[in-house]
Each structure stands twice: as C-alpha cells, then as structure tokens.
Amino acid sequence: QLQLVESGGGLVQPGGSLRLSCAASGSIFSFNAMGWYRQAPGKQRELVAAVASGGTTNYADSVKGRFTISRDNAKSTLYLQMSSLKPEDTATYYCARASVLYLTSRSDLYDHWGQGTQVTVSS
C-alpha cells in the first residue's frame, strides 16, 4: 500500500521561500505522474503543479514562475520549491499520486493522497 508523507510546511513572510517534500513508500514511485494540490479554508482544492513519470511538468497560472515541481525517483520523493510566496498561497498542501503516467489535472485520477502540510504566508 502506497504511503505519501509531506513535510516542509510552515510560516513564512511574503516574498519568502519554502521547499515541500513528499516521501513515498510501499509502491514503485517512478511509474506514475505526481501532483501537488492545495486547499485554502472555504475554497476548493486546486492542482498547483504536476509532473509526469518522464519529467514533463505543468503549473497553475497562479504559481507559474514561482513554484517548481521535481521528483527524485531514486529517493521516491516529490518536491515543490516555492519562491516569492504570497499571502494567497496560504493553504494546506497535499501531494498525490496519479493512476496514470501522463500529466493530468483530473483529481479523480489521483488515487493516493498524503495527509497534507500547512503553509502560511504572513507578516
């Protein structure tokens, strides 16, 4: 059974940076697309970034140029480097594994989820 465990969240000032990590265990990591979602209070969950098994990436318009998703298949770990953080980036961030190899924004194709890590951007 695949387990995903996020870490790296915290409180950061506007303009600051954080790197989130998602450690996977219990299943082969490299075969599937992976994604980072976030959900703020009172808002719908949204896909922030995704990476296909081959390394192709895509991003939500709101984070393009500021966030970078990457994966280290040897370490079974997914990363999200976040820079130039804004208060509107405040949310719980979740990593998720897709049941497919290719990039997808369909949340119903993400079949395993981590427990989430809180990111708060505030002065």
CSV table of N, CA, C and O in Angstrom, one decimal:
chain,number,residue,atom,x,y,z
A,1,GLN,N,0.8,-1.2,0.0
A,1,GLN,CA,0.0,0.0,0.0
A,1,GLN,C,0.9,1.2,0.0
A,1,GLN,O,1.7,1.4,0.9
A,2,LEU,N,0.7,2.1,-1.0
A,2,LEU,CA,1.5,3.3,-1.1
A,2,LEU,C,1.1,4.3,0.1
A,2,LEU,O,0.0,4.5,0.4
A,3,GLN,N,2.2,4.9,0.6
A,3,GLN,CA,2.0,5.9,1.6
A,3,GLN,C,2.8,7.1,1.2
A,3,GLN,O,3.9,7.0,0.7
A,4,LEU,N,2.2,8.3,1.3
A,4,LEU,CA,2.8,9.6,1.0
A,4,LEU,C,2.8,10.4,2.2
A,4,LEU,O,1.8,10.6,2.9
A,5,VAL,N,4.0,11.0,2.5
A,5,VAL,CA,4.1,11.8,3.7
A,5,VAL,C,4.8,13.1,3.3
A,5,VAL,O,6.0,13.1,2.9
A,6,GLU,N,4.1,14.2,3.5
A,6,GLU,CA,4.6,15.5,3.2
A,6,GLU,C,5.3,16.1,4.4
A,6,GLU,O,5.0,15.8,5.6
A,7,SER,N,6.2,17.0,4.1
A,7,SER,CA,6.9,17.8,5.1
A,7,SER,C,7.4,19.1,4.5
A,7,SER,O,7.4,19.2,3.3
A,8,GLY,N,7.8,20.0,5.4
A,8,GLY,CA,8.4,21.2,4.9
A,8,GLY,C,7.6,22.4,5.0
A,8,GLY,O,8.0,23.5,4.7
A,9,GLY,N,6.3,22.3,5.4
A,9,GLY,CA,5.5,23.4,5.5
A,9,GLY,C,5.8,24.3,6.7
A,9,GLY,O,6.7,23.9,7.5
A,10,GLY,N,5.2,25.4,6.8
A,10,GLY,CA,5.5,26.3,8.0
A,10,GLY,C,5.0,27.7,7.7
A,10,GLY,O,4.3,28.0,6.8
A,11,LEU,N,5.4,28.6,8.6
A,11,LEU,CA,5.1,30.0,8.5
A,11,LEU,C,6.3,30.8,7.8
A,11,LEU,O,7.4,30.6,8.2
A,12,VAL,N,5.9,31.5,6.8
A,12,VAL,CA,7.0,32.3,6.1
A,12,VAL,C,6.4,33.7,5.7
A,12,VAL,O,5.2,33.8,5.6
A,13,GLN,N,7.3,34.6,5.7
A,13,GLN,CA,6.9,36.0,5.3
A,13,GLN,C,6.7,36.1,3.8
A,13,GLN,O,7.2,35.4,3.0
A,14,PRO,N,5.8,37.1,3.4
A,14,PRO,CA,5.6,37.3,2.0
A,14,PRO,C,7.0,37.6,1.3
A,14,PRO,O,7.8,38.3,1.9
A,15,GLY,N,7.1,37.0,0.1
A,15,GLY,CA,8.4,37.1,-0.6
A,15,GLY,C,9.4,36.0,-0.2
A,15,GLY,O,10.4,35.8,-0.9
A,16,GLY,N,9.1,35.2,0.8
A,16,GLY,CA,10.0,34.1,1.2
A,16,GLY,C,9.8,32.9,0.4
A,16,GLY,O,9.1,32.8,-0.6
A,17,SER,N,10.6,31.8,0.8
A,17,SER,CA,10.6,30.6,0.1
A,17,SER,C,10.4,29.4,1.1
A,17,SER,O,10.8,29.5,2.3
A,18,LEU,N,9.9,28.3,0.5
A,18,LEU,CA,9.8,27.1,1.2
A,18,LEU,C,10.0,25.9,0.2
A,18,LEU,O,9.6,26.1,-0.9
A,19,ARG,N,10.5,24.8,0.7
A,19,ARG,CA,10.5,23.6,-0.1
A,19,ARG,C,9.7,22.5,0.6
A,19,ARG,O,10.1,22.1,1.7
A,20,LEU,N,8.7,22.0,-0.1
A,20,LEU,CA,7.9,20.9,0.4
A,20,LEU,C,8.5,19.6,-0.1
A,20,LEU,O,9.0,19.6,-1.3
A,21,SER,N,8.4,18.6,0.7
A,21,SER,CA,8.9,17.3,0.2
A,21,SER,C,7.7,16.3,0.5
A,21,SER,O,6.9,16.4,1.4
A,22,CYS,N,7.7,15.2,-0.3
A,22,CYS,CA,6.7,14.2,-0.2
A,22,CYS,C,7.4,12.9,-0.4
A,22,CYS,O,7.9,12.5,-1.5
A,23,ALA,N,7.6,12.1,0.7
A,23,ALA,CA,8.3,10.8,0.7
A,23,ALA,C,7.2,9.7,0.4
A,23,ALA,O,6.2,9.6,1.1
A,24,ALA,N,7.5,8.9,-0.6
A,24,ALA,CA,6.6,7.8,-0.9
A,24,ALA,C,7.2,6.5,-0.5
A,24,ALA,O,8.4,6.3,-0.6
A,25,SER,N,6.4,5.6,0.0
A,25,SER,CA,6.8,4.3,0.3
A,25,SER,C,5.7,3.2,0.1
A,25,SER,O,4.6,3.6,0.0
A,26,GLY,N,6.1,2.0,-0.1
A,26,GLY,CA,5.2,0.9,-0.3
A,26,GLY,C,4.8,0.6,-1.7
A,26,GLY,O,4.0,-0.3,-1.9
A,27,SER,N,5.3,1.4,-2.6
A,27,SER,CA,5.0,1.1,-4.0
A,27,SER,C,6.0,1.7,-4.9
A,27,SER,O,6.8,2.5,-4.5
A,28,ILE,N,6.1,1.2,-6.2
A,28,ILE,CA,7.0,1.8,-7.1
A,28,ILE,C,6.6,3.3,-7.4
A,28,ILE,O,5.5,3.5,-7.7
A,29,PHE,N,7.6,4.1,-7.2
A,29,PHE,CA,7.3,5.6,-7.3
A,29,PHE,C,7.4,6.1,-8.7
A,29,PHE,O,6.7,7.0,-9.1
A,30,SER,N,8.3,5.6,-9.5
A,30,SER,CA,8.7,6.2,-10.8
A,30,SER,C,7.7,6.1,-11.9
A,30,SER,O,7.8,6.8,-12.9
A,31,PHE,N,6.8,5.2,-11.8
A,31,PHE,CA,5.9,4.9,-12.9
A,31,PHE,C,4.7,5.8,-13.1
A,31,PHE,O,4.1,5.9,-14.2
A,32,ASN,N,4.4,6.6,-12.1
A,32,ASN,CA,3.2,7.4,-12.1
A,32,ASN,C,3.4,8.9,-12.1
A,32,ASN,O,4.4,9.3,-11.6
A,33,ALA,N,2.5,9.6,-12.7
A,33,ALA,CA,2.5,11.0,-12.5
A,33,ALA,C,2.2,11.4,-11.1
A,33,ALA,O,1.5,10.6,-10.4
A,34,MET,N,2.7,12.5,-10.7
A,34,MET,CA,2.5,13.0,-9.3
A,34,MET,C,2.1,14.5,-9.3
A,34,MET,O,2.4,15.2,-10.3
A,35,GLY,N,1.4,14.9,-8.3
A,35,GLY,CA,1.0,16.3,-8.3
A,35,GLY,C,1.0,16.8,-6.9
A,35,GLY,O,1.0,16.1,-5.9
A,36,TRP,N,1.0,18.2,-6.8
A,36,TRP,CA,0.8,18.9,-5.6
A,36,TRP,C,-0.5,19.7,-5.7
A,36,TRP,O,-0.7,20.4,-6.7
A,37,TYR,N,-1.4,19.4,-4.7
A,37,TYR,CA,-2.7,20.2,-4.6
A,37,TYR,C,-2.6,21.1,-3.4
A,37,TYR,O,-1.8,20.9,-2.5
A,38,ARG,N,-3.5,22.0,-3.4
A,38,ARG,CA,-3.6,22.8,-2.2
A,38,ARG,C,-5.1,23.2,-1.9
A,38,ARG,O,-5.9,23.2,-2.9
A,39,GLN,N,-5.4,23.4,-0.7
A,39,GLN,CA,-6.8,23.8,-0.3
A,39,GLN,C,-6.7,24.8,0.8
A,39,GLN,O,-6.2,24.5,1.9
A,40,ALA,N,-7.3,26.0,0.5
A,40,ALA,CA,-7.4,27.0,1.5
A,40,ALA,C,-8.8,26.9,2.1
A,40,ALA,O,-9.7,26.4,1.5
A,41,PRO,N,-8.9,27.4,3.4
A,41,PRO,CA,-10.2,27.4,4.0
A,41,PRO,C,-11.3,28.0,3.2
A,41,PRO,O,-11.1,29.1,2.7
A,42,GLY,N,-12.4,27.3,3.0
A,42,GLY,CA,-13.5,27.9,2.2
A,42,GLY,C,-13.4,27.8,0.7
A,42,GLY,O,-14.2,28.3,0.0
A,43,LYS,N,-12.3,27.2,0.3
A,43,LYS,CA,-12.0,27.2,-1.2
A,43,LYS,C,-11.9,25.7,-1.6
A,43,LYS,O,-11.7,24.8,-0.8
A,44,GLN,N,-12.1,25.6,-2.9
A,44,GLN,CA,-12.0,24.2,-3.5
A,44,GLN,C,-10.5,23.9,-3.6
A,44,GLN,O,-9.6,24.7,-3.7
A,45,ARG,N,-10.3,22.6,-3.5
A,45,ARG,CA,-8.9,22.1,-3.7
A,45,ARG,C,-8.5,22.3,-5.2
A,45,ARG,O,-9.3,22.2,-6.1
A,46,GLU,N,-7.3,22.8,-5.4
A,46,GLU,CA,-6.8,23.1,-6.7
A,46,GLU,C,-5.4,22.4,-6.9
A,46,GLU,O,-4.6,22.3,-6.0
A,47,LEU,N,-5.2,22.0,-8.2
A,47,LEU,CA,-3.9,21.5,-8.6
A,47,LEU,C,-2.9,22.6,-8.8
A,47,LEU,O,-3.2,23.5,-9.6
A,48,VAL,N,-1.9,22.5,-8.1
A,48,VAL,CA,-0.8,23.6,-8.2
A,48,VAL,C,0.2,23.2,-9.2
A,48,VAL,O,0.6,24.1,-10.0
A,49,ALA,N,0.7,22.0,-9.2
A,49,ALA,CA,1.7,21.5,-10.2
A,49,ALA,C,1.6,20.0,-10.3
A,49,ALA,O,1.2,19.3,-9.4
A,50,ALA,N,2.1,19.5,-11.4
A,50,ALA,CA,2.1,18.1,-11.7
A,50,ALA,C,3.4,17.8,-12.5
A,50,ALA,O,3.9,18.6,-13.2
A,51,VAL,N,3.8,16.5,-12.3
A,51,VAL,CA,5.0,16.1,-13.1
A,51,VAL,C,4.7,14.6,-13.5
A,51,VAL,O,4.2,13.8,-12.8
A,52,ALA,N,4.9,14.4,-14.8
A,52,ALA,CA,4.7,13.1,-15.4
A,52,ALA,C,5.8,12.2,-15.0
A,52,ALA,O,6.9,12.6,-14.5
A,53,SER,N,5.6,10.9,-15.3
A,53,SER,CA,6.7,9.9,-15.0
A,53,SER,C,8.0,10.3,-15.8
A,53,SER,O,9.1,10.0,-15.2
A,54,GLY,N,7.9,10.9,-16.9
A,54,GLY,CA,9.0,11.2,-17.7
A,54,GLY,C,9.6,12.5,-17.4
A,54,GLY,O,10.7,12.9,-18.0
A,55,GLY,N,9.0,13.3,-16.5
A,55,GLY,CA,9.6,14.6,-16.1
A,55,GLY,C,8.9,15.8,-16.6
A,55,GLY,O,9.2,16.9,-16.2
A,56,THR,N,7.9,15.7,-17.6
A,56,THR,CA,7.2,16.8,-18.0
A,56,THR,C,6.4,17.4,-16.9
A,56,THR,O,5.8,16.7,-16.1
A,57,THR,N,6.3,18.7,-16.9
A,57,THR,CA,5.6,19.4,-15.8
A,57,THR,C,4.6,20.4,-16.3
A,57,THR,O,4.6,20.8,-17.5
A,58,ASN,N,3.6,20.7,-15.5
A,58,ASN,CA,2.7,21.8,-15.7
A,58,ASN,C,2.3,22.5,-14.4
A,58,ASN,O,2.5,21.9,-13.3
A,59,TYR,N,1.9,23.7,-14.5
A,59,TYR,CA,1.6,24.5,-13.3
A,59,TYR,C,0.3,25.3,-13.5
A,59,TYR,O,-0.1,25.7,-14.5
A,60,ALA,N,-0.3,25.6,-12.3
A,60,ALA,CA,-1.4,26.5,-12.3
A,60,ALA,C,-0.9,27.9,-12.7
A,60,ALA,O,0.3,28.2,-12.3
A,61,ASP,N,-1.7,28.7,-13.3
A,61,ASP,CA,-1.2,30.0,-13.8
A,61,ASP,C,-0.8,30.9,-12.6
A,61,ASP,O,0.1,31.7,-12.7
A,62,SER,N,-1.4,30.6,-11.4
A,62,SER,CA,-1.2,31.5,-10.3
A,62,SER,C,0.2,31.2,-9.7
A,62,SER,O,0.7,32.1,-8.9
A,63,VAL,N,0.9,30.1,-10.0
A,63,VAL,CA,2.2,29.8,-9.5
A,63,VAL,C,3.3,29.8,-10.5
A,63,VAL,O,4.5,29.6,-10.1
A,64,LYS,N,3.0,29.9,-11.7
A,64,LYS,CA,4.0,29.8,-12.8
A,64,LYS,C,5.1,30.9,-12.6
A,64,LYS,O,4.8,32.0,-12.3
A,65,GLY,N,6.3,30.4,-12.7
A,65,GLY,CA,7.5,31.3,-12.5
A,65,GLY,C,7.9,31.4,-11.0
A,65,GLY,O,8.9,32.0,-10.8
A,66,ARG,N,7.0,30.9,-10.1
A,66,ARG,CA,7.4,31.0,-8.7
A,66,ARG,C,7.6,29.6,-8.1
A,66,ARG,O,8.4,29.5,-7.1
A,67,PHE,N,6.9,28.6,-8.5
A,67,PHE,CA,7.0,27.3,-8.0
A,67,PHE,C,7.6,26.4,-9.0
A,67,PHE,O,7.5,26.5,-10.2
A,68,THR,N,8.4,25.4,-8.4
A,68,THR,CA,9.0,24.3,-9.3
A,68,THR,C,8.7,23.0,-8.7
A,68,THR,O,9.1,22.7,-7.5
A,69,ILE,N,8.1,22.1,-9.5
A,69,ILE,CA,7.9,20.7,-9.0
A,69,ILE,C,9.0,19.9,-9.6
A,69,ILE,O,9.5,20.1,-10.7
A,70,SER,N,9.5,18.9,-8.8
A,70,SER,CA,10.5,18.0,-9.3
A,70,SER,C,10.4,16.7,-8.5
A,70,SER,O,9.7,16.6,-7.5
A,71,ARG,N,11.0,15.7,-9.1
A,71,ARG,CA,10.9,14.3,-8.5
A,71,ARG,C,12.3,13.7,-8.5
A,71,ARG,O,13.1,13.9,-9.5
A,72,ASP,N,12.6,12.9,-7.5
A,72,ASP,CA,13.8,12.1,-7.4
A,72,ASP,C,13.4,10.7,-7.3
A,72,ASP,O,13.0,10.2,-6.2
A,73,ASN,N,13.3,10.0,-8.4
A,73,ASN,CA,12.8,8.6,-8.4
A,73,ASN,C,13.7,7.7,-7.6
A,73,ASN,O,13.2,6.7,-7.0
A,74,ALA,N,15.0,8.0,-7.5
A,74,ALA,CA,15.9,7.1,-6.7
A,74,ALA,C,15.5,7.2,-5.3
A,74,ALA,O,15.7,6.2,-4.5
A,75,LYS,N,15.1,8.4,-4.8
A,75,LYS,CA,14.7,8.6,-3.4
A,75,LYS,C,13.2,8.5,-3.2
A,75,LYS,O,12.8,8.6,-2.0
A,76,SER,N,12.5,8.2,-4.2
A,76,SER,CA,11.0,8.1,-4.1
A,76,SER,C,10.4,9.4,-3.4
A,76,SER,O,9.6,9.3,-2.5
A,77,THR,N,10.9,10.5,-3.9
A,77,THR,CA,10.5,11.8,-3.2
A,77,THR,C,10.1,12.8,-4.3
A,77,THR,O,10.7,12.9,-5.3
A,78,LEU,N,9.0,13.5,-4.0
A,78,LEU,CA,8.5,14.6,-4.8
A,78,LEU,C,8.8,15.9,-4.0
A,78,LEU,O,8.7,15.9,-2.8
A,79,TYR,N,9.1,16.9,-4.8
A,79,TYR,CA,9.4,18.2,-4.2
A,79,TYR,C,8.5,19.3,-4.8
A,79,TYR,O,8.1,19.2,-5.9
A,80,LEU,N,8.4,20.4,-4.0
A,80,LEU,CA,7.8,21.6,-4.5
A,80,LEU,C,8.6,22.7,-3.9
A,80,LEU,O,8.5,23.0,-2.7
A,81,GLN,N,9.4,23.4,-4.8
A,81,GLN,CA,10.1,24.6,-4.4
A,81,GLN,C,9.2,25.8,-4.6
A,81,GLN,O,8.8,26.0,-5.8
A,82,MET,N,9.0,26.5,-3.6
A,82,MET,CA,8.1,27.7,-3.7
A,82,MET,C,8.9,28.9,-3.3
A,82,MET,O,9.5,29.0,-2.3
A,83,SER,N,8.8,29.9,-4.2
A,83,SER,CA,9.5,31.1,-4.0
A,83,SER,C,8.6,32.3,-4.2
A,83,SER,O,7.5,32.1,-4.8
A,84,SER,N,9.0,33.5,-3.8
A,84,SER,CA,8.2,34.7,-3.9
A,84,SER,C,6.8,34.4,-3.4
A,84,SER,O,5.8,34.8,-4.1
A,85,LEU,N,6.7,33.8,-2.3
A,85,LEU,CA,5.4,33.4,-1.7
A,85,LEU,C,4.5,34.6,-1.4
A,85,LEU,O,5.0,35.7,-1.0
A,86,LYS,N,3.2,34.5,-1.6
A,86,LYS,CA,2.2,35.5,-1.3
A,86,LYS,C,1.2,35.0,-0.3
A,86,LYS,O,1.1,33.8,-0.1
A,87,PRO,N,0.6,35.9,0.4
A,87,PRO,CA,-0.4,35.5,1.3
A,87,PRO,C,-1.5,34.6,0.7
A,87,PRO,O,-2.0,33.7,1.4
A,88,GLU,N,-1.8,34.8,-0.5
A,88,GLU,CA,-2.8,33.9,-1.2
A,88,GLU,C,-2.3,32.5,-1.4
A,88,GLU,O,-3.1,31.7,-1.9
A,89,ASP,N,-1.1,32.2,-1.2
A,89,ASP,CA,-0.5,30.9,-1.3
A,89,ASP,C,-0.8,30.1,0.0
A,89,ASP,O,-0.6,28.9,0.1
A,90,THR,N,-1.3,30.8,1.0
A,90,THR,CA,-1.6,30.1,2.3
A,90,THR,C,-2.7,29.0,2.1
A,90,THR,O,-3.8,29.3,1.5
A,91,ALA,N,-2.3,27.8,2.5
A,91,ALA,CA,-3.2,26.6,2.3
A,91,ALA,C,-2.6,25.4,2.9
A,91,ALA,O,-1.4,25.4,3.3
A,92,THR,N,-3.4,24.3,2.9
A,92,THR,CA,-2.8,23.0,3.2
A,92,THR,C,-2.4,22.4,1.9
A,92,THR,O,-3.2,22.4,0.9
A,93,TYR,N,-1.2,22.0,1.8
A,93,TYR,CA,-0.6,21.4,0.5
A,93,TYR,C,-0.6,19.9,0.7
A,93,TYR,O,-0.1,19.3,1.7
A,94,TYR,N,-1.1,19.2,-0.4
A,94,TYR,CA,-1.1,17.8,-0.4
A,94,TYR,C,-0.4,17.2,-1.6
A,94,TYR,O,-0.5,17.8,-2.7
A,95,CYS,N,0.4,16.2,-1.4
A,95,CYS,CA,0.9,15.5,-2.6
A,95,CYS,C,0.0,14.3,-2.9
A,95,CYS,O,-0.7,13.8,-2.1
A,96,ALA,N,0.0,14.0,-4.2
A,96,ALA,CA,-0.9,12.9,-4.7
A,96,ALA,C,-0.3,12.2,-5.8
A,96,ALA,O,0.5,12.8,-6.6
A,97,ARG,N,-0.6,10.9,-5.9
A,97,ARG,CA,-0.1,10.1,-7.0
A,97,ARG,C,-1.2,9.8,-7.9
A,97,ARG,O,-2.3,9.4,-7.5
A,98,ALA,N,-1.0,10.0,-9.2
A,98,ALA,CA,-2.0,9.7,-10.2
A,98,ALA,C,-1.9,8.2,-10.6
A,98,ALA,O,-0.9,7.5,-10.4
A,99,SER,N,-3.0,7.7,-11.1
A,99,SER,CA,-3.1,6.3,-11.5
A,99,SER,C,-2.6,6.2,-13.0
A,99,SER,O,-2.7,5.1,-13.5
A,100,VAL,N,-2.1,7.3,-13.5
A,100,VAL,CA,-1.7,7.3,-14.9
A,100,VAL,C,-0.2,7.8,-15.0
A,100,VAL,O,0.2,8.4,-14.0
A,101,LEU,N,0.4,7.6,-16.1
A,101,LEU,CA,1.8,8.0,-16.3
A,101,LEU,C,1.9,9.5,-16.8
A,101,LEU,O,2.9,10.2,-16.5
A,102,TYR,N,0.8,10.0,-17.4
A,102,TYR,CA,0.9,11.3,-18.1
A,102,TYR,C,0.4,12.4,-17.2
A,102,TYR,O,-0.3,12.1,-16.2
A,103,LEU,N,0.7,13.6,-17.6
A,103,LEU,CA,0.1,14.7,-16.9
A,103,LEU,C,-1.4,14.8,-16.9
A,103,LEU,O,-2.0,14.6,-18.0
A,104,THR,N,-2.0,15.0,-15.8
A,104,THR,CA,-3.4,15.2,-15.7
A,104,THR,C,-3.8,16.1,-14.7
A,104,THR,O,-3.1,16.2,-13.6
A,105,SER,N,-4.9,16.9,-14.9
A,105,SER,CA,-5.4,17.8,-13.9
A,105,SER,C,-6.7,17.2,-13.3
A,105,SER,O,-7.3,17.9,-12.5
A,106,ARG,N,-7.1,16.0,-13.7
A,106,ARG,CA,-8.3,15.4,-13.2
A,106,ARG,C,-8.0,14.8,-11.8
A,106,ARG,O,-7.3,13.9,-11.7
A,107,SER,N,-8.7,15.4,-10.8
A,107,SER,CA,-8.4,15.0,-9.5
A,107,SER,C,-8.9,13.5,-9.3
A,107,SER,O,-8.4,12.8,-8.4
A,108,ASP,N,-9.9,13.1,-10.1
A,108,ASP,CA,-10.4,11.7,-9.9
A,108,ASP,C,-9.4,10.7,-10.4
A,108,ASP,O,-9.5,9.5,-10.1
A,109,LEU,N,-8.3,11.1,-11.1
A,109,LEU,CA,-7.3,10.2,-11.5
A,109,LEU,C,-6.1,10.1,-10.5
A,109,LEU,O,-5.2,9.4,-10.6
A,110,TYR,N,-6.2,10.9,-9.4
A,110,TYR,CA,-5.2,10.8,-8.3
A,110,TYR,C,-5.8,9.9,-7.2
A,110,TYR,O,-6.8,10.2,-6.6
A,111,ASP,N,-5.1,8.8,-7.0
A,111,ASP,CA,-5.7,7.8,-6.2
A,111,ASP,C,-5.0,7.6,-4.8
A,111,ASP,O,-5.5,6.8,-4.0
A,112,HIS,N,-3.9,8.3,-4.6
A,112,HIS,CA,-3.3,8.2,-3.3
A,112,HIS,C,-2.9,9.6,-2.9
A,112,HIS,O,-2.4,10.4,-3.7
A,113,TRP,N,-3.2,9.9,-1.6
A,113,TRP,CA,-3.0,11.3,-1.1
A,113,TRP,C,-2.2,11.2,0.2
A,113,TRP,O,-2.4,10.3,1.0
A,114,GLY,N,-1.4,12.3,0.4
A,114,GLY,CA,-0.8,12.4,1.7
A,114,GLY,C,-1.7,13.1,2.7
A,114,GLY,O,-2.9,13.5,2.3
A,115,GLN,N,-1.2,13.3,3.9
A,115,GLN,CA,-2.1,13.9,4.9
A,115,GLN,C,-2.1,15.4,4.9
A,115,GLN,O,-2.9,16.1,5.5
A,116,GLY,N,-1.2,16.0,4.1
A,116,GLY,CA,-1.1,17.5,4.0
A,116,GLY,C,-0.1,18.1,4.9
A,116,GLY,O,0.2,17.6,6.0
A,117,THR,N,0.4,19.3,4.5
A,117,THR,CA,1.3,20.1,5.3
A,117,THR,C,0.8,21.6,5.1
A,117,THR,O,0.5,22.0,4.0
A,118,GLN,N,0.8,22.3,6.2
A,118,GLN,CA,0.3,23.6,6.2
A,118,GLN,C,1.3,24.6,5.8
A,118,GLN,O,2.5,24.6,6.3
A,119,VAL,N,1.0,25.5,4.9
A,119,VAL,CA,1.8,26.6,4.5
A,119,VAL,C,1.1,27.9,4.8
A,119,VAL,O,0.0,28.1,4.4
A,120,THR,N,1.7,28.8,5.6
A,120,THR,CA,1.1,30.0,6.0
A,120,THR,C,2.0,31.1,5.6
A,120,THR,O,3.2,31.2,6.0
A,121,VAL,N,1.6,32.1,4.8
A,121,VAL,CA,2.4,33.2,4.3
A,121,VAL,C,1.8,34.4,4.9
A,121,VAL,O,0.7,34.9,4.6
A,122,SER,N,2.5,35.0,5.9
A,122,SER,CA,2.0,36.1,6.6
A,122,SER,C,3.2,36.9,7.2
A,122,SER,O,4.2,36.3,7.6
A,123,SER,N,3.0,38.2,7.3
A,123,SER,CA,4.0,39.0,8.0
A,123,SER,C,3.6,39.2,9.5
A,123,SER,O,4.4,39.9,10.2
